[in-house]
Amino acid sequence: MSPASPRKRGRPREFDLDAATAALERALWSRGFRSTNVEELAADAGLSLSSLYAAFGSKQGVLDAALARYECEMSGMLSELESATRGLPDVERFVGRVRAVIDDPASPSGCFMVNTMVEVGDGVPEVQRRTATYRRRIERALKSALDVAADNGDIEVGSAADRARLIQAALFGALAASRAGDAVAARDGLRSITRELRRWRGSA
């Protein structure tokens, strides 16, 4: 019996996968999934088409990887809200951080997750599930902070869930306005949230 032939090792990857994913995330966030073809994505990542497909499998795979990276980037901010200890000030701080992203000229417009939800969420089940999970996480994080506010006597006990849904909807509306190029409406929307939070605290 002849000895088994030595197994050939795969060719080592010659690019930084995280850097490529970051470039793809920015491209999709800036231009949108449907408005960007695979040739443009390969160029954005500095990859050949064959390398892009080898790394991500498909254009949908590129979007999945980019959204996963965005979720990781946002996780720290959401974790702070989930572990809120002050209540309304924590929510106000979160809204302020969202505004900082909107106001950052180096950041693409809107929120990558919200943009994708509006653009392709209804047509791609996996994207619909991912964006719905993200929306629910934000809503739960807001409710967690508002439960603290209720414990502090700043809002009525039992009202946290409704208030969380209200804030989440207003946040997503402001982010959608930012994506549409209406920065004034986006900022006005966020200021309205902040005023409402302060009104709640003042009326306690």
PDB file of C-alpha atoms in Angstrom:
ATOM      1  CA  MET A   1       0.000   0.000   0.000  1.00  0.00           C
ATOM      2  CA  SER A   2       1.499   3.287  -1.029  1.00  0.00           C
ATOM      3  CA  PRO A   3       1.793   6.060   1.544  1.00  0.00           C
ATOM      4  CA  ALA A   4      -0.880   8.755   1.444  1.00  0.00           C
ATOM      5  CA  SER A   5       0.035  11.857  -0.441  1.00  0.00           C
ATOM      6  CA  PRO A   6       0.704  14.844   1.784  1.00  0.00           C
ATOM      7  CA  ARG A   7      -2.324  17.136   2.047  1.00  0.00           C
ATOM      8  CA  LYS A   8      -1.793  20.433   0.303  1.00  0.00           C
ATOM      9  CA  ARG A   9      -2.316  23.485   2.385  1.00  0.00           C
ATOM     10  CA  GLY A  10      -4.617  26.203   1.123  1.00  0.00           C
ATOM     11  CA  ARG A  11      -3.052  29.344  -0.187  1.00  0.00           C
ATOM     12  CA  PRO A  12      -2.692  31.799   2.698  1.00  0.00           C
ATOM     13  CA  ARG A  13      -4.954  34.825   2.588  1.00  0.00           C
ATOM     14  CA  GLU A  14      -2.982  37.804   1.362  1.00  0.00           C
ATOM     15  CA  PHE A  15      -5.162  40.584   2.735  1.00  0.00           C
ATOM     16  CA  ASP A  16      -6.447  41.868   6.059  1.00  0.00           C
ATOM     17  CA  LEU A  17     -10.005  40.553   6.354  1.00  0.00           C
ATOM     18  CA  ASP A  18     -11.021  43.061   9.035  1.00  0.00           C
ATOM     19  CA  ALA A  19      -9.699  46.003   7.020  1.00  0.00           C
ATOM     20  CA  ALA A  20     -11.515  44.723   3.938  1.00  0.00           C
ATOM     21  CA  THR A  21     -14.747  44.308   5.916  1.00  0.00           C
ATOM     22  CA  ALA A  22     -14.381  47.833   7.318  1.00  0.00           C
ATOM     23  CA  ALA A  23     -14.026  49.228   3.801  1.00  0.00           C
ATOM     24  CA  LEU A  24     -17.048  47.258   2.634  1.00  0.00           C
ATOM     25  CA  GLU A  25     -19.097  48.408   5.622  1.00  0.00           C
ATOM     26  CA  ARG A  26     -18.342  52.028   4.793  1.00  0.00           C
ATOM     27  CA  ALA A  27     -19.123  51.519   1.103  1.00  0.00           C
ATOM     28  CA  LEU A  28     -22.497  49.911   1.798  1.00  0.00           C
ATOM     29  CA  TRP A  29     -23.331  52.442   4.507  1.00  0.00           C
ATOM     30  CA  SER A  30     -22.494  55.320   2.150  1.00  0.00           C
ATOM     31  CA  ARG A  31     -24.046  54.101  -1.089  1.00  0.00           C
ATOM     32  CA  GLY A  32     -26.517  51.389  -0.108  1.00  0.00           C
ATOM     33  CA  PHE A  33     -26.697  47.689  -0.918  1.00  0.00           C
ATOM     34  CA  ARG A  34     -28.731  47.852  -4.109  1.00  0.00           C
ATOM     35  CA  SER A  35     -26.831  50.844  -5.483  1.00  0.00           C
ATOM     36  CA  THR A  36     -23.448  49.135  -5.199  1.00  0.00           C
ATOM     37  CA  ASN A  37     -22.418  46.284  -7.493  1.00  0.00           C
ATOM     38  CA  VAL A  38     -19.899  43.572  -6.667  1.00  0.00           C
ATOM     39  CA  GLU A  39     -17.232  45.088  -8.898  1.00  0.00           C
ATOM     40  CA  GLU A  40     -17.451  48.325  -6.920  1.00  0.00           C
ATOM     41  CA  LEU A  41     -17.320  46.401  -3.645  1.00  0.00           C
ATOM     42  CA  ALA A  42     -14.202  44.544  -4.747  1.00  0.00           C
ATOM     43  CA  ALA A  43     -12.575  47.853  -5.681  1.00  0.00           C
ATOM     44  CA  ASP A  44     -13.611  49.426  -2.355  1.00  0.00           C
ATOM     45  CA  ALA A  45     -11.991  46.556  -0.466  1.00  0.00           C
ATOM     46  CA  GLY A  46      -8.928  46.477  -2.713  1.00  0.00           C
ATOM     47  CA  LEU A  47      -9.680  42.881  -3.709  1.00  0.00           C
ATOM     48  CA  SER A  48     -10.088  40.950  -6.903  1.00  0.00           C
ATOM     49  CA  LEU A  49     -13.553  39.558  -7.550  1.00  0.00           C
ATOM     50  CA  SER A  50     -12.285  36.039  -6.896  1.00  0.00           C
ATOM     51  CA  SER A  51     -10.845  37.089  -3.522  1.00  0.00           C
ATOM     52  CA  LEU A  52     -14.071  38.872  -2.604  1.00  0.00           C
ATOM     53  CA  TYR A  53     -16.139  35.781  -3.361  1.00  0.00           C
ATOM     54  CA  ALA A  54     -13.639  33.500  -1.619  1.00  0.00           C
ATOM     55  CA  ALA A  55     -13.837  35.606   1.547  1.00  0.00           C
ATOM     56  CA  PHE A  56     -17.549  36.439   1.652  1.00  0.00           C
ATOM     57  CA  GLY A  57     -19.265  33.986  -0.680  1.00  0.00           C
ATOM     58  CA  SER A  58     -21.683  36.429  -2.286  1.00  0.00           C
ATOM     59  CA  LYS A  59     -22.840  40.024  -2.281  1.00  0.00           C
ATOM     60  CA  GLN A  60     -25.300  39.038   0.447  1.00  0.00           C
ATOM     61  CA  GLY A  61     -22.376  37.599   2.396  1.00  0.00           C
ATOM     62  CA  VAL A  62     -20.612  40.954   2.135  1.00  0.00           C
ATOM     63  CA  LEU A  63     -23.662  42.696   3.587  1.00  0.00           C
ATOM     64  CA  ASP A  64     -23.951  40.144   6.396  1.00  0.00           C
ATOM     65  CA  ALA A  65     -20.294  40.634   7.354  1.00  0.00           C
ATOM     66  CA  ALA A  66     -20.586  44.421   7.181  1.00  0.00           C
ATOM     67  CA  LEU A  67     -23.718  44.467   9.351  1.00  0.00           C
ATOM     68  CA  ALA A  68     -22.099  42.125  11.873  1.00  0.00           C
ATOM     69  CA  ARG A  69     -19.122  44.471  12.097  1.00  0.00           C
ATOM     70  CA  TYR A  70     -21.419  47.461  12.594  1.00  0.00           C
ATOM     71  CA  GLU A  71     -23.256  45.640  15.381  1.00  0.00           C
ATOM     72  CA  CYS A  72     -19.944  45.016  17.130  1.00  0.00           C
ATOM     73  CA  GLU A  73     -19.044  48.700  16.813  1.00  0.00           C
ATOM     74  CA  MET A  74     -22.362  49.760  18.324  1.00  0.00           C
ATOM     75  CA  SER A  75     -22.367  47.111  21.036  1.00  0.00           C
ATOM     76  CA  GLY A  76     -20.354  49.162  23.513  1.00  0.00           C
ATOM     77  CA  MET A  77     -22.728  52.112  23.302  1.00  0.00           C
ATOM     78  CA  LEU A  78     -25.750  49.854  23.717  1.00  0.00           C
ATOM     79  CA  SER A  79     -24.141  47.943  26.585  1.00  0.00           C
ATOM     80  CA  GLU A  80     -23.755  51.217  28.486  1.00  0.00           C
ATOM     81  CA  LEU A  81     -27.458  51.897  28.060  1.00  0.00           C
ATOM     82  CA  GLU A  82     -28.340  48.328  29.060  1.00  0.00           C
ATOM     83  CA  SER A  83     -26.384  48.751  32.293  1.00  0.00           C
ATOM     84  CA  ALA A  84     -27.751  52.237  33.020  1.00  0.00           C
ATOM     85  CA  THR A  85     -27.697  53.324  36.651  1.00  0.00           C
ATOM     86  CA  ARG A  86     -29.091  56.877  36.461  1.00  0.00           C
ATOM     87  CA  GLY A  87     -32.114  56.472  34.204  1.00  0.00           C
ATOM     88  CA  LEU A  88     -33.094  59.534  32.181  1.00  0.00           C
ATOM     89  CA  PRO A  89     -29.568  61.035  32.131  1.00  0.00           C
ATOM     90  CA  ASP A  90     -28.316  57.771  30.625  1.00  0.00           C
ATOM     91  CA  VAL A  91     -30.940  57.937  27.881  1.00  0.00           C
ATOM     92  CA  GLU A  92     -30.082  61.577  27.218  1.00  0.00           C
ATOM     93  CA  ARG A  93     -26.407  60.669  26.952  1.00  0.00           C
ATOM     94  CA  PHE A  94     -27.251  57.928  24.446  1.00  0.00           C
ATOM     95  CA  VAL A  95     -29.256  60.383  22.325  1.00  0.00           C
ATOM     96  CA  GLY A  96     -26.318  62.794  22.476  1.00  0.00           C
ATOM     97  CA  ARG A  97     -23.986  60.115  21.187  1.00  0.00           C
ATOM     98  CA  VAL A  98     -26.340  59.408  18.300  1.00  0.00           C
ATOM     99  CA  ARG A  99     -26.312  63.107  17.473  1.00  0.00           C
ATOM    100  CA  ALA A 100     -22.495  63.126  17.567  1.00  0.00           C
ATOM    101  CA  VAL A 101     -22.490  60.430  14.888  1.00  0.00           C
ATOM    102  CA  ILE A 102     -24.948  62.399  12.749  1.00  0.00           C
ATOM    103  CA  ASP A 103     -22.878  65.568  13.152  1.00  0.00           C
ATOM    104  CA  ASP A 104     -19.571  63.848  12.336  1.00  0.00           C
ATOM    105  CA  PRO A 105     -18.649  64.874   8.765  1.00  0.00           C
ATOM    106  CA  ALA A 106     -16.435  61.805   8.471  1.00  0.00           C
ATOM    107  CA  SER A 107     -19.354  59.458   9.150  1.00  0.00           C
ATOM    108  CA  PRO A 108     -21.725  58.307   6.398  1.00  0.00           C
ATOM    109  CA  SER A 109     -25.256  59.624   6.782  1.00  0.00           C
ATOM    110  CA  GLY A 110     -27.830  57.942   8.968  1.00  0.00           C
ATOM    111  CA  CYS A 111     -27.368  54.606  10.712  1.00  0.00           C
ATOM    112  CA  PHE A 112     -26.086  51.674   8.663  1.00  0.00           C
ATOM    113  CA  MET A 113     -28.605  49.305  10.245  1.00  0.00           C
ATOM    114  CA  VAL A 114     -31.571  51.657   9.816  1.00  0.00           C
ATOM    115  CA  ASN A 115     -30.517  52.501   6.254  1.00  0.00           C
ATOM    116  CA  THR A 116     -30.368  48.802   5.401  1.00  0.00           C
ATOM    117  CA  MET A 117     -33.686  48.088   7.122  1.00  0.00           C
ATOM    118  CA  VAL A 118     -35.386  50.761   5.005  1.00  0.00           C
ATOM    119  CA  GLU A 119     -33.639  49.750   1.780  1.00  0.00           C
ATOM    120  CA  VAL A 120     -33.747  45.959   1.738  1.00  0.00           C
ATOM    121  CA  GLY A 121     -35.231  44.702   4.994  1.00  0.00           C
ATOM    122  CA  ASP A 122     -38.558  43.606   3.535  1.00  0.00           C
ATOM    123  CA  GLY A 123     -36.985  41.796   0.592  1.00  0.00           C
ATOM    124  CA  VAL A 124     -34.217  39.809   2.286  1.00  0.00           C
ATOM    125  CA  PRO A 125     -35.388  37.601   5.191  1.00  0.00           C
ATOM    126  CA  GLU A 126     -31.963  37.346   6.829  1.00  0.00           C
ATOM    127  CA  VAL A 127     -31.538  41.123   6.764  1.00  0.00           C
ATOM    128  CA  GLN A 128     -35.083  41.550   8.072  1.00  0.00           C
ATOM    129  CA  ARG A 129     -34.293  39.255  11.016  1.00  0.00           C
ATOM    130  CA  ARG A 130     -30.996  40.984  11.771  1.00  0.00           C
ATOM    131  CA  THR A 131     -32.399  44.513  11.647  1.00  0.00           C
ATOM    132  CA  ALA A 132     -35.452  43.509  13.705  1.00  0.00           C
ATOM    133  CA  THR A 133     -33.162  42.005  16.343  1.00  0.00           C
ATOM    134  CA  TYR A 134     -31.124  45.207  16.412  1.00  0.00           C
ATOM    135  CA  ARG A 135     -34.257  47.356  16.757  1.00  0.00           C
ATOM    136  CA  ARG A 136     -35.511  45.182  19.613  1.00  0.00           C
ATOM    137  CA  ARG A 137     -32.157  45.428  21.367  1.00  0.00           C
ATOM    138  CA  ILE A 138     -32.297  49.220  21.255  1.00  0.00           C
ATOM    139  CA  GLU A 139     -35.864  49.189  22.540  1.00  0.00           C
ATOM    140  CA  ARG A 140     -34.943  46.813  25.381  1.00  0.00           C
ATOM    141  CA  ALA A 141     -31.910  48.924  26.292  1.00  0.00           C
ATOM    142  CA  LEU A 142     -34.058  52.044  26.437  1.00  0.00           C
ATOM    143  CA  LYS A 143     -36.641  50.238  28.563  1.00  0.00           C
ATOM    144  CA  SER A 144     -33.913  49.076  30.935  1.00  0.00           C
ATOM    145  CA  ALA A 145     -32.757  52.656  31.465  1.00  0.00           C
ATOM    146  CA  LEU A 146     -36.331  53.888  31.795  1.00  0.00           C
ATOM    147  CA  ASP A 147     -37.062  51.210  34.395  1.00  0.00           C
ATOM    148  CA  VAL A 148     -34.271  52.813  36.424  1.00  0.00           C
ATOM    149  CA  ALA A 149     -35.930  56.187  35.860  1.00  0.00           C
ATOM    150  CA  ALA A 150     -39.188  54.749  37.201  1.00  0.00           C
ATOM    151  CA  ASP A 151     -37.386  53.377  40.242  1.00  0.00           C
ATOM    152  CA  ASN A 152     -35.915  56.862  40.761  1.00  0.00           C
ATOM    153  CA  GLY A 153     -39.379  58.417  40.631  1.00  0.00           C
ATOM    154  CA  ASP A 154     -38.663  60.332  37.401  1.00  0.00           C
ATOM    155  CA  ILE A 155     -41.442  58.638  35.389  1.00  0.00           C
ATOM    156  CA  GLU A 156     -44.545  56.668  36.255  1.00  0.00           C
ATOM    157  CA  VAL A 157     -44.040  53.028  37.179  1.00  0.00           C
ATOM    158  CA  GLY A 158     -45.232  50.816  34.332  1.00  0.00           C
ATOM    159  CA  SER A 159     -44.676  53.432  31.617  1.00  0.00           C
ATOM    160  CA  ALA A 160     -41.131  52.425  30.606  1.00  0.00           C
ATOM    161  CA  ALA A 161     -42.093  50.103  27.730  1.00  0.00           C
ATOM    162  CA  ASP A 162     -44.322  52.655  25.988  1.00  0.00           C
ATOM    163  CA  ARG A 163     -41.772  55.418  26.455  1.00  0.00           C
ATOM    164  CA  ALA A 164     -38.994  53.182  25.110  1.00  0.00           C
ATOM    165  CA  ARG A 165     -41.002  52.488  21.952  1.00  0.00           C
ATOM    166  CA  LEU A 166     -41.662  56.209  21.545  1.00  0.00           C
ATOM    167  CA  ILE A 167     -37.974  57.114  21.838  1.00  0.00           C
ATOM    168  CA  GLN A 168     -36.849  54.285  19.569  1.00  0.00           C
ATOM    169  CA  ALA A 169     -39.295  55.344  16.861  1.00  0.00           C
ATOM    170  CA  ALA A 170     -38.208  58.980  17.151  1.00  0.00           C
ATOM    171  CA  LEU A 171     -34.541  57.991  16.985  1.00  0.00           C
ATOM    172  CA  PHE A 172     -35.056  55.908  13.860  1.00  0.00           C
ATOM    173  CA  GLY A 173     -37.058  58.741  12.304  1.00  0.00           C
ATOM    174  CA  ALA A 174     -34.212  61.179  12.924  1.00  0.00           C
ATOM    175  CA  LEU A 175     -31.698  58.726  11.482  1.00  0.00           C
ATOM    176  CA  ALA A 176     -33.871  58.202   8.403  1.00  0.00           C
ATOM    177  CA  ALA A 177     -34.032  61.981   7.928  1.00  0.00           C
ATOM    178  CA  SER A 178     -30.253  62.129   8.153  1.00  0.00           C
ATOM    179  CA  ARG A 179     -29.962  59.444   5.487  1.00  0.00           C
ATOM    180  CA  ALA A 180     -32.339  61.412   3.271  1.00  0.00           C
ATOM    181  CA  GLY A 181     -30.018  64.405   3.538  1.00  0.00           C
ATOM    182  CA  ASP A 182     -32.197  66.483   5.853  1.00  0.00           C
ATOM    183  CA  ALA A 183     -29.717  67.159   8.637  1.00  0.00           C
ATOM    184  CA  VAL A 184     -31.897  69.929  10.072  1.00  0.00           C
ATOM    185  CA  ALA A 185     -34.865  67.575  10.528  1.00  0.00           C
ATOM    186  CA  ALA A 186     -32.564  64.939  12.022  1.00  0.00           C
ATOM    187  CA  ARG A 187     -31.138  67.353  14.597  1.00  0.00           C
ATOM    188  CA  ASP A 188     -34.575  68.782  15.371  1.00  0.00           C
ATOM    189  CA  GLY A 189     -35.862  65.257  15.979  1.00  0.00           C
ATOM    190  CA  LEU A 190     -33.054  64.468  18.392  1.00  0.00           C
ATOM    191  CA  ARG A 191     -33.495  67.791  20.183  1.00  0.00           C
ATOM    192  CA  SER A 192     -37.185  66.994  20.594  1.00  0.00           C
ATOM    193  CA  ILE A 193     -36.277  63.714  22.285  1.00  0.00           C
ATOM    194  CA  THR A 194     -33.906  65.519  24.638  1.00  0.00           C
ATOM    195  CA  ARG A 195     -36.524  68.146  25.497  1.00  0.00           C
ATOM    196  CA  GLU A 196     -39.068  65.428  26.204  1.00  0.00           C
ATOM    197  CA  LEU A 197     -36.646  63.591  28.483  1.00  0.00           C
ATOM    198  CA  ARG A 198     -36.022  66.780  30.445  1.00  0.00           C
ATOM    199  CA  ARG A 199     -39.751  67.496  30.611  1.00  0.00           C
ATOM    200  CA  TRP A 200     -40.323  64.027  32.066  1.00  0.00           C
ATOM    201  CA  ARG A 201     -37.685  64.662  34.687  1.00  0.00           C
ATOM    202  CA  GLY A 202     -39.040  68.113  35.490  1.00  0.00           C
ATOM    203  CA  SER A 203     -42.613  66.902  35.888  1.00  0.00           C
ATOM    204  CA  ALA A 204     -41.727  64.082  38.280  1.00  0.00           C
TER     205      ALA A 204
END
